[in-house]
Amino acid sequence: MESEELRNVGLKVTTPRLKILSLLESAKAKHMTAETIYRQLSESGEVIGLATVYRALAQFEAAGLITRHQFEGGQTVFELERGPHHDHIVCVRCGRVEEFYDKVIEDRQREIAEKLGFTLSDHALTLYGECSGGACPAKNG
Amino acid sequence: MESEELRNVGLKVTTPRLKILSLLESAKAKHMTAETIYRQLSESGEVIGLATVYRALAQFEAAGLITRHQFEGGQTVFELERGPHHDHIVCVRCGRVEEFYDKVIEDRQREIAEKLGFTLSDHALTLYGECSGGACPAKNG
DNA sequence: TTCGCAAGTGAGAATGGTTCTCACTGTACA
DNA sequence: TGTACAGTGAGAACCATTCTCACTTGCGAA
């Protein structure tokens, strides 16, 4: 239940937070922008300010419930934190996002940081390309 | 000579473009924001509009003279395109940027994209961490 | 259950980085 | 050298995000 999740991370249980969290959990698109979340809530009749969406997302992120990804072209998306770590590949034509995990790359990153004298705290790996054939809606138009 | 470089990529040779390009070539910091470039030019007495800086950077990027990197926290930096491809590691405390290249990672990326049905056109790999000890100015204050 | 108040909220203003507009200027080819 | 047209500077516009502020709500204490 979503209210549990909120309580567990020390956030007050409020209607806007519940709506946002449950939208993130039920949405077909795993990666959503603040704007998208706001629009979808509005369309389903919820009156939730855009500022509240941003506030809630920032809190969820701080609490570790969701992750923020900043792709090129300025788009910032949020994704529910579930399942193991992974990176992303984004179609530059249709914007579709796929996830992947590669142990070899993860290990190399840690080694590289160490070798350069850094304590690795995070990383962002995003591949950009065109998804193939019929899978890419932008290619069929 | 910078005017050659501009002509070579089909750009008119103008004073602002020459100043910006030569600043990029002479600057101690390899990675500069548009704002930084604008400020440094202003401080050395050049009257060049911020809009012109952005325009020139966009053209240089399109022409392949420079590369744009979008790190987290919103900072967008530009870097002269010279030498082979590399990725970045950014100190989350002092903002220092180091470069690295790792063939293993490069190869894996291509394999992964292929396996997922994407034609890889670009990628962004940035590691975030804290640089160690005395090297990090932010740690000594 | 009700109360009190700190925390949360919505609307709209403010912000900050980037791009656009427009009248003026400078480059480069004839 | 003249001229057409790309380039420029200043400031307005834009867009995503954050802040402000008066009002509302969740929730521990009574």
mmCIF file of C-alpha atoms (C1' of nucleotides) in Angstrom:
data_model
loop_
_atom_site.group_PDB
_atom_site.id
_atom_site.type_symbol
_atom_site.label_atom_id
_atom_site.label_comp_id
_atom_site.label_asym_id
_atom_site.label_seq_id
_atom_site.Cartn_x
_atom_site.Cartn_y
_atom_site.Cartn_z
ATOM 1 C CA MET A 1 0.000 0.000 0.000
ATOM 2 C CA GLU A 2 1.299 3.432 -0.915
ATOM 3 C CA SER A 3 0.569 5.025 2.442
ATOM 4 C CA GLU A 4 2.906 2.494 4.051
ATOM 5 C CA GLU A 5 5.703 3.479 1.721
ATOM 6 C CA LEU A 6 5.271 7.119 2.621
ATOM 7 C CA ARG A 7 5.193 6.453 6.336
ATOM 8 C CA ASN A 8 8.209 4.197 6.079
ATOM 9 C CA VAL A 9 10.340 6.995 4.699
ATOM 10 C CA GLY A 10 9.029 9.529 7.171
ATOM 11 C CA LEU A 11 6.711 11.490 4.914
ATOM 12 C CA LYS A 12 3.248 12.612 5.938
ATOM 13 C CA VAL A 13 0.523 10.735 4.094
ATOM 14 C CA THR A 14 -1.334 13.249 1.971
ATOM 15 C CA THR A 15 -3.691 12.931 -0.953
ATOM 16 C CA PRO A 16 -1.383 14.494 -3.559
ATOM 17 C CA ARG A 17 1.535 12.272 -2.545
ATOM 18 C CA LEU A 18 -0.614 9.159 -2.699
ATOM 19 C CA LYS A 19 -1.968 10.079 -6.129
ATOM 20 C CA ILE A 20 1.477 10.781 -7.529
ATOM 21 C CA LEU A 21 2.977 7.637 -6.072
ATOM 22 C CA SER A 22 0.177 5.426 -7.290
ATOM 23 C CA LEU A 23 0.349 6.977 -10.752
ATOM 24 C CA LEU A 24 4.062 6.169 -10.855
ATOM 25 C CA GLU A 25 3.286 2.608 -9.813
ATOM 26 C CA SER A 26 0.518 2.040 -12.275
ATOM 27 C CA ALA A 27 1.731 4.031 -15.277
ATOM 28 C CA LYS A 28 2.457 2.131 -18.465
ATOM 29 C CA ALA A 29 5.472 4.384 -19.194
ATOM 30 C CA LYS A 30 8.084 3.682 -16.541
ATOM 31 C CA HIS A 31 9.838 6.990 -17.125
ATOM 32 C CA MET A 32 7.757 10.116 -16.659
ATOM 33 C CA THR A 33 8.484 13.835 -16.579
ATOM 34 C CA ALA A 34 7.001 16.074 -13.905
ATOM 35 C CA GLU A 35 4.901 17.683 -16.606
ATOM 36 C CA THR A 36 3.525 14.316 -17.766
ATOM 37 C CA ILE A 37 2.601 13.346 -14.239
ATOM 38 C CA TYR A 38 0.889 16.679 -13.720
ATOM 39 C CA ARG A 39 -1.020 16.391 -16.981
ATOM 40 C CA GLN A 40 -2.164 12.834 -16.354
ATOM 41 C CA LEU A 41 -3.387 13.695 -12.884
ATOM 42 C CA SER A 42 -5.213 16.746 -14.203
ATOM 43 C CA GLU A 43 -6.840 14.681 -16.927
ATOM 44 C CA SER A 44 -8.135 12.190 -14.413
ATOM 45 C CA GLY A 45 -9.758 15.025 -12.524
ATOM 46 C CA GLU A 46 -7.255 15.519 -9.721
ATOM 47 C CA VAL A 47 -6.541 19.103 -8.722
ATOM 48 C CA ILE A 48 -2.847 18.959 -7.868
ATOM 49 C CA GLY A 49 -0.564 21.897 -8.501
ATOM 50 C CA LEU A 50 2.513 21.498 -10.641
ATOM 51 C CA ALA A 51 4.592 22.850 -7.770
ATOM 52 C CA THR A 52 3.264 20.042 -5.592
ATOM 53 C CA VAL A 53 4.266 17.472 -8.191
ATOM 54 C CA TYR A 54 7.814 18.838 -8.210
ATOM 55 C CA ARG A 55 7.896 18.985 -4.416
ATOM 56 C CA ALA A 56 6.655 15.432 -4.055
ATOM 57 C CA LEU A 57 9.077 14.111 -6.656
ATOM 58 C CA ALA A 58 11.993 15.824 -4.928
ATOM 59 C CA GLN A 59 10.964 14.278 -1.620
ATOM 60 C CA PHE A 60 10.450 10.834 -3.108
ATOM 61 C CA GLU A 61 13.875 11.068 -4.662
ATOM 62 C CA ALA A 62 15.499 12.152 -1.404
ATOM 63 C CA ALA A 63 13.736 9.267 0.314
ATOM 64 C CA GLY A 64 14.993 6.815 -2.279
ATOM 65 C CA LEU A 65 11.540 5.892 -3.564
ATOM 66 C CA ILE A 66 12.274 7.133 -7.069
ATOM 67 C CA THR A 67 15.274 7.996 -9.231
ATOM 68 C CA ARG A 68 15.812 11.030 -11.402
ATOM 69 C CA HIS A 69 17.433 10.703 -14.826
ATOM 70 C CA GLN A 70 18.589 13.669 -16.855
ATOM 71 C CA PHE A 71 18.828 12.755 -20.518
ATOM 72 C CA GLU A 72 20.220 15.007 -23.200
ATOM 73 C CA GLY A 73 17.921 17.459 -24.907
ATOM 74 C CA GLY A 74 16.884 18.658 -21.483
ATOM 75 C CA GLN A 75 14.357 15.984 -20.641
ATOM 76 C CA THR A 76 14.320 14.991 -16.970
ATOM 77 C CA VAL A 77 12.416 11.834 -16.125
ATOM 78 C CA PHE A 78 11.527 10.095 -12.893
ATOM 79 C CA GLU A 79 11.301 6.375 -12.391
ATOM 80 C CA LEU A 80 10.115 4.226 -9.503
ATOM 81 C CA GLU A 81 13.032 2.685 -7.642
ATOM 82 C CA ARG A 82 12.361 -1.008 -7.853
ATOM 83 C CA GLY A 83 14.464 -3.820 -9.030
ATOM 84 C CA PRO A 84 18.238 -3.618 -9.336
ATOM 85 C CA HIS A 85 20.342 -0.784 -10.723
ATOM 86 C CA HIS A 86 20.360 -0.322 -14.458
ATOM 87 C CA ASP A 87 21.345 2.161 -17.160
ATOM 88 C CA HIS A 88 19.388 3.457 -20.134
ATOM 89 C CA ILE A 89 19.379 3.555 -23.888
ATOM 90 C CA VAL A 90 17.218 6.234 -25.477
ATOM 91 C CA CYS A 91 15.936 6.323 -29.034
ATOM 92 C CA VAL A 92 16.841 9.710 -30.465
ATOM 93 C CA ARG A 93 13.904 9.519 -32.882
ATOM 94 C CA CYS A 94 10.968 8.349 -30.815
ATOM 95 C CA GLY A 95 12.234 8.949 -27.271
ATOM 96 C CA ARG A 96 11.638 5.342 -26.218
ATOM 97 C CA VAL A 97 13.714 4.305 -23.230
ATOM 98 C CA GLU A 98 15.062 0.810 -22.667
ATOM 99 C CA GLU A 99 16.965 -0.382 -19.647
ATOM 100 C CA PHE A 100 20.001 -2.566 -19.386
ATOM 101 C CA TYR A 101 22.517 -3.727 -16.843
ATOM 102 C CA ASP A 102 26.036 -4.803 -17.604
ATOM 103 C CA LYS A 103 28.299 -6.113 -14.891
ATOM 104 C CA VAL A 104 31.452 -5.612 -16.932
ATOM 105 C CA ILE A 105 30.745 -1.893 -17.324
ATOM 106 C CA GLU A 106 29.772 -1.478 -13.682
ATOM 107 C CA ASP A 107 33.000 -3.077 -12.539
ATOM 108 C CA ARG A 108 35.149 -1.064 -14.912
ATOM 109 C CA GLN A 109 33.596 2.164 -13.691
ATOM 110 C CA ARG A 110 34.556 1.412 -10.137
ATOM 111 C CA GLU A 111 38.103 0.536 -11.156
ATOM 112 C CA ILE A 112 38.462 3.689 -13.223
ATOM 113 C CA ALA A 113 37.224 5.965 -10.448
ATOM 114 C CA GLU A 114 39.604 4.320 -8.015
ATOM 115 C CA LYS A 115 42.536 4.639 -10.357
ATOM 116 C CA LEU A 116 41.797 8.361 -10.782
ATOM 117 C CA GLY A 117 41.578 8.886 -7.040
ATOM 118 C CA PHE A 118 37.827 9.345 -6.806
ATOM 119 C CA THR A 119 35.382 7.724 -4.418
ATOM 120 C CA LEU A 120 32.563 6.782 -6.750
ATOM 121 C CA SER A 121 29.183 7.910 -5.470
ATOM 122 C CA ASP A 122 27.086 7.702 -8.583
ATOM 123 C CA HIS A 123 27.212 7.408 -12.325
ATOM 124 C CA ALA A 124 25.102 8.169 -15.339
ATOM 125 C CA LEU A 125 25.426 6.049 -18.437
ATOM 126 C CA THR A 126 23.025 6.696 -21.239
ATOM 127 C CA LEU A 127 23.319 5.387 -24.763
ATOM 128 C CA TYR A 128 21.633 7.207 -27.621
ATOM 129 C CA GLY A 129 20.661 5.617 -30.884
ATOM 130 C CA GLU A 130 17.846 4.703 -33.187
ATOM 131 C CA CYS A 131 15.687 1.769 -32.383
ATOM 132 C CA SER A 132 15.196 -0.527 -35.304
ATOM 133 C CA GLY A 133 12.476 -1.014 -37.873
ATOM 134 C CA GLY A 134 8.884 -1.402 -36.845
ATOM 135 C CA ALA A 135 9.660 -0.986 -33.184
ATOM 136 C CA CYS A 136 10.254 2.735 -33.670
ATOM 137 C CA PRO A 137 6.963 4.562 -34.201
ATOM 138 C CA ALA A 138 8.814 7.649 -35.433
ATOM 139 C CA LYS A 139 10.150 5.624 -38.345
ATOM 140 C CA ASN A 140 6.718 4.797 -39.627
ATOM 141 C CA GLY A 141 5.430 8.208 -40.471
ATOM 142 C CA MET B 1 44.989 29.829 -36.816
ATOM 143 C CA GLU B 2 41.420 30.113 -35.649
ATOM 144 C CA SER B 3 40.122 31.835 -38.776
ATOM 145 C CA GLU B 4 41.171 28.775 -40.779
ATOM 146 C CA GLU B 5 39.166 26.518 -38.522
ATOM 147 C CA LEU B 6 36.084 28.645 -38.992
ATOM 148 C CA ARG B 7 36.464 28.783 -42.757
ATOM 149 C CA ASN B 8 37.079 25.055 -42.898
ATOM 150 C CA VAL B 9 33.716 24.315 -41.363
ATOM 151 C CA GLY B 10 31.919 26.865 -43.509
ATOM 152 C CA LEU B 11 31.413 29.577 -40.906
ATOM 153 C CA LYS B 12 31.976 33.242 -41.608
ATOM 154 C CA VAL B 13 34.994 34.636 -39.822
ATOM 155 C CA THR B 14 33.795 37.217 -37.342
ATOM 156 C CA THR B 15 35.358 38.862 -34.315
ATOM 157 C CA PRO B 16 33.073 37.283 -31.709
ATOM 158 C CA ARG B 17 33.621 33.794 -33.107
ATOM 159 C CA LEU B 18 37.376 34.261 -33.158
ATOM 160 C CA LYS B 19 37.416 35.525 -29.568
ATOM 161 C CA ILE B 20 35.282 32.662 -28.322
ATOM 162 C CA LEU B 21 37.271 30.045 -30.180
ATOM 163 C CA SER B 22 40.598 31.385 -29.034
ATOM 164 C CA LEU B 23 39.377 31.586 -25.454
ATOM 165 C CA LEU B 24 38.374 27.923 -25.670
ATOM 166 C CA GLU B 25 41.808 27.077 -27.042
ATOM 167 C CA SER B 26 43.769 29.026 -24.478
ATOM 168 C CA ALA B 27 41.659 28.539 -21.366
ATOM 169 C CA LYS B 28 43.201 26.688 -18.463
ATOM 170 C CA ALA B 29 39.900 24.968 -17.670
ATOM 171 C CA LYS B 30 39.100 22.610 -20.532
ATOM 172 C CA HIS B 31 35.403 22.528 -19.695
ATOM 173 C CA MET B 32 33.587 25.853 -19.699
ATOM 174 C CA THR B 33 29.966 26.924 -19.410
ATOM 175 C CA ALA B 34 28.494 29.551 -21.754
ATOM 176 C CA GLU B 35 28.233 31.851 -18.778
ATOM 177 C CA THR B 36 31.912 31.410 -17.900
ATOM 178 C CA ILE B 37 32.969 32.152 -21.451
ATOM 179 C CA TYR B 38 30.770 35.229 -21.493
ATOM 180 C CA ARG B 39 32.136 36.442 -18.174
ATOM 181 C CA GLN B 40 35.782 35.905 -19.119
ATOM 182 C CA LEU B 41 35.339 37.730 -22.400
ATOM 183 C CA SER B 42 33.579 40.600 -20.642
ATOM 184 C CA GLU B 43 36.326 40.828 -18.049
ATOM 185 C CA SER B 44 38.970 41.098 -20.746
ATOM 186 C CA GLY B 45 37.077 44.015 -22.222
ATOM 187 C CA GLU B 46 35.280 42.315 -25.103
ATOM 188 C CA VAL B 47 31.733 43.436 -25.777
ATOM 189 C CA ILE B 48 30.093 40.199 -26.868
ATOM 190 C CA GLY B 49 26.486 39.432 -26.062
ATOM 191 C CA LEU B 50 25.548 36.330 -24.151
ATOM 192 C CA ALA B 51 23.220 35.398 -27.005
ATOM 193 C CA THR B 52 26.164 35.483 -29.366
ATOM 194 C CA VAL B 53 28.127 33.180 -27.106
ATOM 195 C CA TYR B 54 25.281 30.660 -27.144
ATOM 196 C CA ARG B 55 24.862 31.016 -30.914
ATOM 197 C CA ALA B 56 28.557 30.542 -31.572
ATOM 198 C CA LEU B 57 28.783 27.535 -29.259
ATOM 199 C CA ALA B 58 25.803 25.913 -30.974
ATOM 200 C CA GLN B 59 27.411 26.450 -34.361
ATOM 201 C CA PHE B 60 30.791 25.193 -33.224
ATOM 202 C CA GLU B 61 29.089 22.118 -31.862
ATOM 203 C CA ALA B 62 27.172 21.521 -35.086
ATOM 204 C CA ALA B 63 30.420 21.928 -36.981
ATOM 205 C CA GLY B 64 32.174 19.428 -34.745
ATOM 206 C CA LEU B 65 34.669 21.931 -33.358
ATOM 207 C CA ILE B 66 33.461 21.490 -29.799
ATOM 208 C CA THR B 67 31.440 19.023 -27.749
ATOM 209 C CA ARG B 68 28.647 19.724 -25.302
ATOM 210 C CA HIS B 69 28.397 17.795 -22.035
ATOM 211 C CA GLN B 70 25.375 17.942 -19.804
ATOM 212 C CA PHE B 71 26.279 16.922 -16.283
ATOM 213 C CA GLU B 72 23.810 16.462 -13.480
ATOM 214 C CA GLY B 73 22.856 19.437 -11.378
ATOM 215 C CA GLY B 74 22.075 21.233 -14.587
ATOM 216 C CA GLN B 75 25.576 22.320 -15.527
ATOM 217 C CA THR B 76 26.223 22.273 -19.272
ATOM 218 C CA VAL B 77 29.852 22.588 -20.327
ATOM 219 C CA PHE B 78 31.592 22.907 -23.664
ATOM 220 C CA GLU B 79 34.936 21.445 -24.551
ATOM 221 C CA LEU B 80 37.192 21.800 -27.572
ATOM 222 C CA GLU B 81 37.046 18.711 -29.746
ATOM 223 C CA ARG B 82 40.628 17.590 -29.906
ATOM 224 C CA GLY B 83 42.178 14.266 -29.206
ATOM 225 C CA PRO B 84 40.245 11.023 -29.124
ATOM 226 C CA HIS B 85 36.854 10.326 -27.569
ATOM 227 C CA HIS B 86 36.690 10.149 -23.795
ATOM 228 C CA ASP B 87 34.228 10.163 -20.932
ATOM 229 C CA HIS B 88 34.182 12.179 -17.716
ATOM 230 C CA ILE B 89 34.334 11.854 -13.987
ATOM 231 C CA VAL B 90 33.097 14.847 -12.008
ATOM 232 C CA CYS B 91 33.849 15.661 -8.397
ATOM 233 C CA VAL B 92 30.525 16.284 -6.673
ATOM 234 C CA ARG B 93 32.219 18.531 -4.121
ATOM 235 C CA CYS B 94 34.499 20.787 -6.139
ATOM 236 C CA GLY B 95 33.160 20.312 -9.663
ATOM 237 C CA ARG B 96 36.545 19.279 -11.039
ATOM 238 C CA VAL B 97 36.298 17.264 -14.242
ATOM 239 C CA GLU B 98 38.707 14.499 -15.228
ATOM 240 C CA GLU B 99 38.671 12.587 -18.461
ATOM 241 C CA PHE B 100 39.165 8.922 -19.127
ATOM 242 C CA TYR B 101 38.835 6.440 -21.915
ATOM 243 C CA ASP B 102 38.177 2.757 -21.499
ATOM 244 C CA LYS B 103 38.093 0.444 -24.462
ATOM 245 C CA VAL B 104 36.302 -2.302 -22.578
ATOM 246 C CA ILE B 105 33.393 0.000 -21.769
ATOM 247 C CA GLU B 106 33.251 1.415 -25.295
ATOM 248 C CA ASP B 107 33.069 -2.054 -26.791
ATOM 249 C CA ARG B 108 30.435 -3.269 -24.369
ATOM 250 C CA GLN B 109 28.252 -0.271 -25.147
ATOM 251 C CA ARG B 110 28.228 -1.091 -28.809
ATOM 252 C CA GLU B 111 27.414 -4.733 -28.106
ATOM 253 C CA ILE B 112 24.588 -3.799 -25.757
ATOM 254 C CA ALA B 113 22.995 -1.361 -28.191
ATOM 255 C CA GLU B 114 23.178 -3.952 -30.922
ATOM 256 C CA LYS B 115 21.651 -6.636 -28.748
ATOM 257 C CA LEU B 116 18.765 -4.315 -27.903
ATOM 258 C CA GLY B 117 18.173 -3.488 -31.555
ATOM 259 C CA PHE B 118 19.516 0.054 -31.506
ATOM 260 C CA THR B 119 21.953 1.705 -33.875
ATOM 261 C CA LEU B 120 24.244 3.509 -31.476
ATOM 262 C CA SER B 121 24.768 7.139 -32.417
ATOM 263 C CA ASP B 122 26.129 8.564 -29.204
ATOM 264 C CA HIS B 123 26.533 7.927 -25.545
ATOM 265 C CA ALA B 124 27.049 9.836 -22.346
ATOM 266 C CA LEU B 125 28.961 8.252 -19.522
ATOM 267 C CA THR B 126 29.694 10.375 -16.516
ATOM 268 C CA LEU B 127 30.917 9.144 -13.177
ATOM 269 C CA TYR B 128 30.285 11.177 -10.043
ATOM 270 C CA GLY B 129 32.358 10.961 -6.918
ATOM 271 C CA GLU B 130 34.623 12.812 -4.542
ATOM 272 C CA CYS B 131 38.172 13.436 -5.532
ATOM 273 C CA SER B 132 40.613 12.499 -2.856
ATOM 274 C CA GLY B 133 42.459 14.384 -0.179
ATOM 275 C CA GLY B 134 44.434 17.454 -1.058
ATOM 276 C CA ALA B 135 43.439 17.346 -4.685
ATOM 277 C CA CYS B 136 39.934 18.526 -3.837
ATOM 278 C CA PRO B 137 39.922 22.212 -2.904
ATOM 279 C CA ALA B 138 36.424 21.888 -1.464
ATOM 280 C CA LYS B 139 37.739 19.470 1.132
ATOM 281 C CA ASN B 140 40.192 21.955 2.538
ATOM 282 C CA GLY B 141 37.835 24.577 3.827
ATOM 283 C "C1'" DT C 1 -13.644 12.430 18.838
ATOM 284 C "C1'" DT C 2 -11.944 17.049 18.764
ATOM 285 C "C1'" DC C 3 -8.215 20.554 18.805
ATOM 286 C "C1'" DG C 4 -4.106 22.920 17.538
ATOM 287 C "C1'" DC C 5 -0.491 23.630 14.830
ATOM 288 C "C1'" DA C 6 3.239 22.400 12.002
ATOM 289 C "C1'" DA C 7 3.579 20.630 7.608
ATOM 290 C "C1'" DG C 8 1.531 20.495 3.133
ATOM 291 C "C1'" DT C 9 -0.865 22.609 -0.737
ATOM 292 C "C1'" DG C 10 -2.394 25.501 -5.030
ATOM 293 C "C1'" DA C 11 -1.856 29.492 -7.698
ATOM 294 C "C1'" DG C 12 0.824 32.380 -9.471
ATOM 295 C "C1'" DA C 13 5.134 35.048 -9.233
ATOM 296 C "C1'" DA C 14 10.060 34.580 -9.493
ATOM 297 C "C1'" DT C 15 14.256 32.481 -11.186
ATOM 298 C "C1'" DG C 16 17.901 30.959 -14.163
ATOM 299 C "C1'" DG C 17 19.538 29.171 -18.215
ATOM 300 C "C1'" DT C 18 18.799 29.415 -23.011
ATOM 301 C "C1'" DT C 19 16.672 31.067 -27.327
ATOM 302 C "C1'" DC C 20 14.269 34.481 -30.081
ATOM 303 C "C1'" DT C 21 13.435 39.143 -32.137
ATOM 304 C "C1'" DC C 22 14.732 43.078 -34.350
ATOM 305 C "C1'" DA C 23 17.174 46.949 -35.798
ATOM 306 C "C1'" DC C 24 21.875 47.733 -36.719
ATOM 307 C "C1'" DT C 25 26.674 46.161 -38.320
ATOM 308 C "C1'" DG C 26 30.301 43.726 -40.672
ATOM 309 C "C1'" DT C 27 31.976 40.113 -43.929
ATOM 310 C "C1'" DA C 28 32.972 38.622 -48.301
ATOM 311 C "C1'" DC C 29 32.047 38.160 -53.106
ATOM 312 C "C1'" DA C 30 31.356 40.769 -57.349
ATOM 313 C "C1'" DT D 1 34.430 49.936 -53.122
ATOM 314 C "C1'" DG D 2 29.388 48.472 -53.035
ATOM 315 C "C1'" DT D 3 26.033 45.622 -51.515
ATOM 316 C "C1'" DA D 4 23.361 41.680 -49.994
ATOM 317 C "C1'" DC D 5 22.812 38.991 -46.462
ATOM 318 C "C1'" DA D 6 24.617 36.642 -42.454
ATOM 319 C "C1'" DG D 7 26.014 38.020 -37.890
ATOM 320 C "C1'" DT D 8 25.500 40.767 -33.732
ATOM 321 C "C1'" DG D 9 23.944 43.054 -29.093
ATOM 322 C "C1'" DA D 10 20.340 44.116 -26.068
ATOM 323 C "C1'" DG D 11 16.685 42.847 -24.093
ATOM 324 C "C1'" DA D 12 12.304 40.346 -24.413
ATOM 325 C "C1'" DA D 13 10.503 35.767 -24.475
ATOM 326 C "C1'" DC D 14 10.521 31.050 -23.127
ATOM 327 C "C1'" DC D 15 10.418 26.946 -20.385
ATOM 328 C "C1'" DA D 16 11.349 24.025 -16.663
ATOM 329 C "C1'" DT D 17 11.733 24.418 -12.014
ATOM 330 C "C1'" DT D 18 11.493 26.704 -7.458
ATOM 331 C "C1'" DC D 19 9.721 30.086 -4.283
ATOM 332 C "C1'" DT D 20 6.094 32.737 -1.793
ATOM 333 C "C1'" DC D 21 2.130 33.148 0.719
ATOM 334 C "C1'" DA D 22 -2.390 32.629 2.354
ATOM 335 C "C1'" DC D 23 -5.190 28.738 3.060
ATOM 336 C "C1'" DT D 24 -5.920 23.684 4.208
ATOM 337 C "C1'" DT D 25 -4.980 19.186 6.166
ATOM 338 C "C1'" DG D 26 -2.879 15.273 8.717
ATOM 339 C "C1'" DC D 27 -2.133 13.630 12.997
ATOM 340 C "C1'" DG D 28 -0.407 13.506 17.967
ATOM 341 C "C1'" DA D 29 -2.157 15.203 22.279
ATOM 342 C "C1'" DA D 30 -5.987 15.837 25.137
#
